[in-house]
N, CA, C and O atoms as a MOPAC input file, in Angstrom:
PM7 MOZYME 1SCF
protein

 N     11.69900 1    -2.32800 1     6.13600 1
 C     10.39300 1    -1.89200 1     5.70500 1
 C     10.37400 1    -0.37300 1     5.69000 1
 O     10.91900 1     0.25700 1     6.59700 1
 N      9.76800 1     0.21500 1     4.69600 1
 C      9.61000 1     1.66800 1     4.62000 1
 C      8.22600 1     1.99100 1     4.08900 1
 O      7.71100 1     1.31100 1     3.20200 1
 N      7.63600 1     3.03400 1     4.64000 1
 C      6.31300 1     3.46600 1     4.19500 1
 C      6.15600 1     4.94300 1     4.53700 1
 O      6.80800 1     5.45000 1     5.45000 1
 N      5.29700 1     5.61900 1     3.80700 1
 C      5.00300 1     7.00700 1     4.11700 1
 C      4.05400 1     7.06600 1     5.30500 1
 O      3.09300 1     6.30000 1     5.38100 1
 N      4.32900 1     7.98300 1     6.23700 1
 C      3.42700 1     8.19500 1     7.36200 1
 C      2.18000 1     8.87700 1     6.81600 1
 O      2.27300 1     9.86700 1     6.09000 1
 N      1.01000 1     8.34300 1     7.16700 1
 C     -0.25900 1     8.87300 1     6.66100 1
 C     -1.14000 1     9.30800 1     7.83400 1
 O     -1.23100 1     8.59100 1     8.83000 1
 N     -1.79000 1    10.46700 1     7.73100 1
 C     -2.64000 1    10.95500 1     8.82400 1
 C     -3.73600 1     9.96400 1     9.19700 1
 O     -4.08900 1     9.86800 1    10.37200 1
 N     -4.27200 1     9.24500 1     8.26100 1
 C     -5.38300 1     8.31900 1     8.54500 1
 C     -4.94800 1     7.13400 1     9.41600 1
 O     -5.79900 1     6.44900 1     9.98400 1
 N     -3.64100 1     6.88300 1     9.53000 1
 C     -3.16100 1     5.75500 1    10.32700 1
 C     -2.96200 1     6.09100 1    11.80400 1
 O     -2.64000 1     5.20300 1    12.59300 1
 N     -3.14500 1     7.34800 1    12.19400 1
 C     -2.96500 1     7.74300 1    13.58600 1
 C     -4.21700 1     7.43700 1    14.39300 1
 O     -5.33000 1     7.73200 1    13.95600 1
 N     -4.04100 1     6.85300 1    15.55400 1
 C     -5.16500 1     6.62200 1    16.46700 1
 C     -5.56200 1     7.94100 1    17.11900 1
 O     -6.74400 1     8.27500 1    17.18600 1
 N     -4.56600 1     8.69100 1    17.60100 1
 C     -4.80300 1     9.99200 1    18.22800 1
 C     -4.58400 1    11.06900 1    17.17200 1
 O     -3.44300 1    11.44200 1    16.89800 1
 N     -5.65900 1    11.57100 1    16.57800 1
 C     -5.57400 1    12.54400 1    15.47900 1
 C     -5.04400 1    13.90100 1    15.93900 1
 O     -4.60500 1    14.70200 1    15.11500 1
 N     -5.08100 1    14.16900 1    17.25200 1
 C     -4.66900 1    15.48500 1    17.74500 1
 C     -3.16500 1    15.71200 1    17.63000 1
 O     -2.72500 1    16.86100 1    17.67200 1
 N     -2.36900 1    14.67000 1    17.48700 1
 C     -0.91400 1    14.86800 1    17.42900 1
 C     -0.39400 1    15.12200 1    16.02000 1
 O      0.76000 1    15.51600 1    15.85700 1
 N     -1.21200 1    14.90600 1    15.00700 1
 C     -0.69300 1    15.06400 1    13.64400 1
 C     -0.27400 1    16.49900 1    13.34700 1
 O      0.79400 1    16.71600 1    12.77600 1
 N     -1.09000 1    17.48700 1    13.72200 1
 C     -0.71900 1    18.88400 1    13.46600 1
 C      0.44700 1    19.32000 1    14.33900 1
 O      1.31300 1    20.07500 1    13.89700 1
 N      0.46800 1    18.84300 1    15.58200 1
 C      1.52200 1    19.26000 1    16.51300 1
 C      2.88900 1    18.73000 1    16.09600 1
 O      3.86400 1    19.48100 1    16.11400 1
 N      2.98200 1    17.47300 1    15.72600 1
 C      4.27300 1    16.85100 1    15.45200 1
 C      4.57500 1    16.64800 1    13.97200 1
 O      5.73100 1    16.42300 1    13.61400 1
 N      3.57300 1    16.72000 1    13.10400 1
 C      3.80100 1    16.47500 1    11.68100 1
 C      3.29600 1    17.60500 1    10.80300 1
 O      3.16700 1    17.43100 1     9.59100 1
 N      3.00800 1    18.76200 1    11.39200 1
 C      2.56300 1    19.91000 1    10.61500 1
 C      3.68200 1    20.44300 1     9.73000 1
 O      4.81600 1    19.96800 1     9.78700 1
 N      3.35400 1    21.42000 1     8.92700 1
 C      4.33400 1    21.98100 1     7.98500 1
 C      5.55300 1    22.56800 1     8.69300 1
 O      6.64900 1    22.55400 1     8.13400 1
 N      5.38500 1    23.08500 1     9.91300 1
 C      6.53700 1    23.65400 1    10.62300 1
 C      7.54800 1    22.57700 1    11.02200 1
 O      8.70000 1    22.89200 1    11.32200 1
 N      7.12600 1    21.31400 1    11.02700 1
 C      8.01900 1    20.19800 1    11.35000 1
 C      8.42600 1    19.41700 1    10.10000 1
 O      9.03100 1    18.35000 1    10.20600 1
 N      8.10400 1    19.93200 1     8.93800 1
 C      8.50200 1    19.26200 1     7.70800 1
 C      7.43500 1    18.37500 1     7.10300 1
 O      7.65800 1    17.76200 1     6.05900 1
 N      6.28900 1    18.29800 1     7.73700 1
 C      5.19300 1    17.49900 1     7.19900 1
 C      5.40900 1    16.00300 1     7.41200 1
 O      6.28500 1    15.58000 1     8.16600 1
 N      4.60100 1    15.23800 1     6.73800 1
 C      4.69700 1    13.78000 1     6.84500 1
 C      5.88600 1    13.28800 1     6.03900 1
 O      6.23100 1    13.87900 1     5.01600 1
 N      6.50800 1    12.22300 1     6.48500 1
 C      7.73100 1    11.74500 1     5.86500 1
 C      7.72000 1    10.22500 1     5.78900 1
 O      6.77400 1     9.57800 1     6.23900 1
 N      8.75300 1     9.67600 1     5.22800 1
 C      8.88000 1     8.22400 1     5.13200 1
 C      9.44600 1     7.68000 1     6.43600 1
 O     10.40800 1     8.22000 1     6.98200 1
 N      8.84400 1     6.61500 1     6.92600 1
 C      9.28600 1     5.96500 1     8.15500 1
 C      9.97400 1     4.65600 1     7.78700 1
 O      9.49000 1     3.90100 1     6.94400 1
 N     11.10300 1     4.39900 1     8.42800 1
 C     11.85400 1     3.16700 1     8.19700 1
 C     11.84300 1     2.33000 1     9.47200 1
 O     12.05300 1     2.85100 1    10.56700 1
 N     11.60100 1     1.04500 1     9.32300 1
 C     11.67900 1     0.10800 1    10.44100 1
 C     12.76100 1    -0.89900 1    10.08300 1
 O     12.65900 1    -1.59800 1     9.07500 1
 N     13.80000 1    -0.97100 1    10.91300 1
 C     14.94900 1    -1.82600 1    10.59600 1
 C     15.39100 1    -2.59900 1    11.83600 1
 O     14.98300 1    -2.30200 1    12.95900 1
 N     16.21900 1    -3.57800 1    11.60200 1
 C     16.85100 1    -4.33200 1    12.67300 1
 C     18.34300 1    -4.38200 1    12.38200 1
 O     18.74900 1    -4.75800 1    11.28300 1
 N     19.15800 1    -4.00600 1    13.35500 1
 C     20.61100 1    -4.10400 1    13.21400 1
 C     20.99800 1    -5.52300 1    13.60200 1
 O     20.76000 1    -5.95100 1    14.73100 1
 N     21.59400 1    -6.24900 1    12.66400 1
 C     21.92600 1    -7.65300 1    12.92700 1
 C     23.41100 1    -7.87300 1    13.18400 1
 O     23.80200 1    -8.92300 1    13.69400 1
 N     24.24800 1    -6.88700 1    12.83400 1
 C     25.67800 1    -7.04600 1    13.04000 1
 C     26.33300 1    -5.66700 1    13.02300 1
 O     25.90400 1    -4.77700 1    12.28800 1
 N     27.36300 1    -5.49800 1    13.83000 1
 C     28.11500 1    -4.24800 1    13.85800 1
 C     29.58800 1    -4.59100 1    13.71500 1
 O     30.11900 1    -5.41500 1    14.45900 1
 N     30.23700 1    -3.95600 1    12.76000 1
 C     31.67300 1    -4.14900 1    12.56700 1
 C     32.40800 1    -3.01600 1    13.26400 1
 O     32.02500 1    -1.85200 1    13.14400 1
 N     33.45500 1    -3.35400 1    13.98600 1
 C     34.19200 1    -2.35200 1    14.75500 1
 C     35.68600 1    -2.60000 1    14.57900 1
 O     36.15100 1    -3.73700 1    14.66000 1
 N     36.43500 1    -1.51800 1    14.33700 1
 C     37.88800 1    -1.65300 1    14.19400 1
 C     38.57100 1    -1.46400 1    15.50800 1
 O     39.79700 1    -1.54100 1    15.58400 1

């Protein structure tokens, strides 16, 4: 699953500027994945 992080989805609005402000690159796409297998040589 992938979606863009949106300010309106935050419960605590005070962290958006601190962690997602322009100095941190702004809002970005978030990926949620599950690793189901790992191949190792």
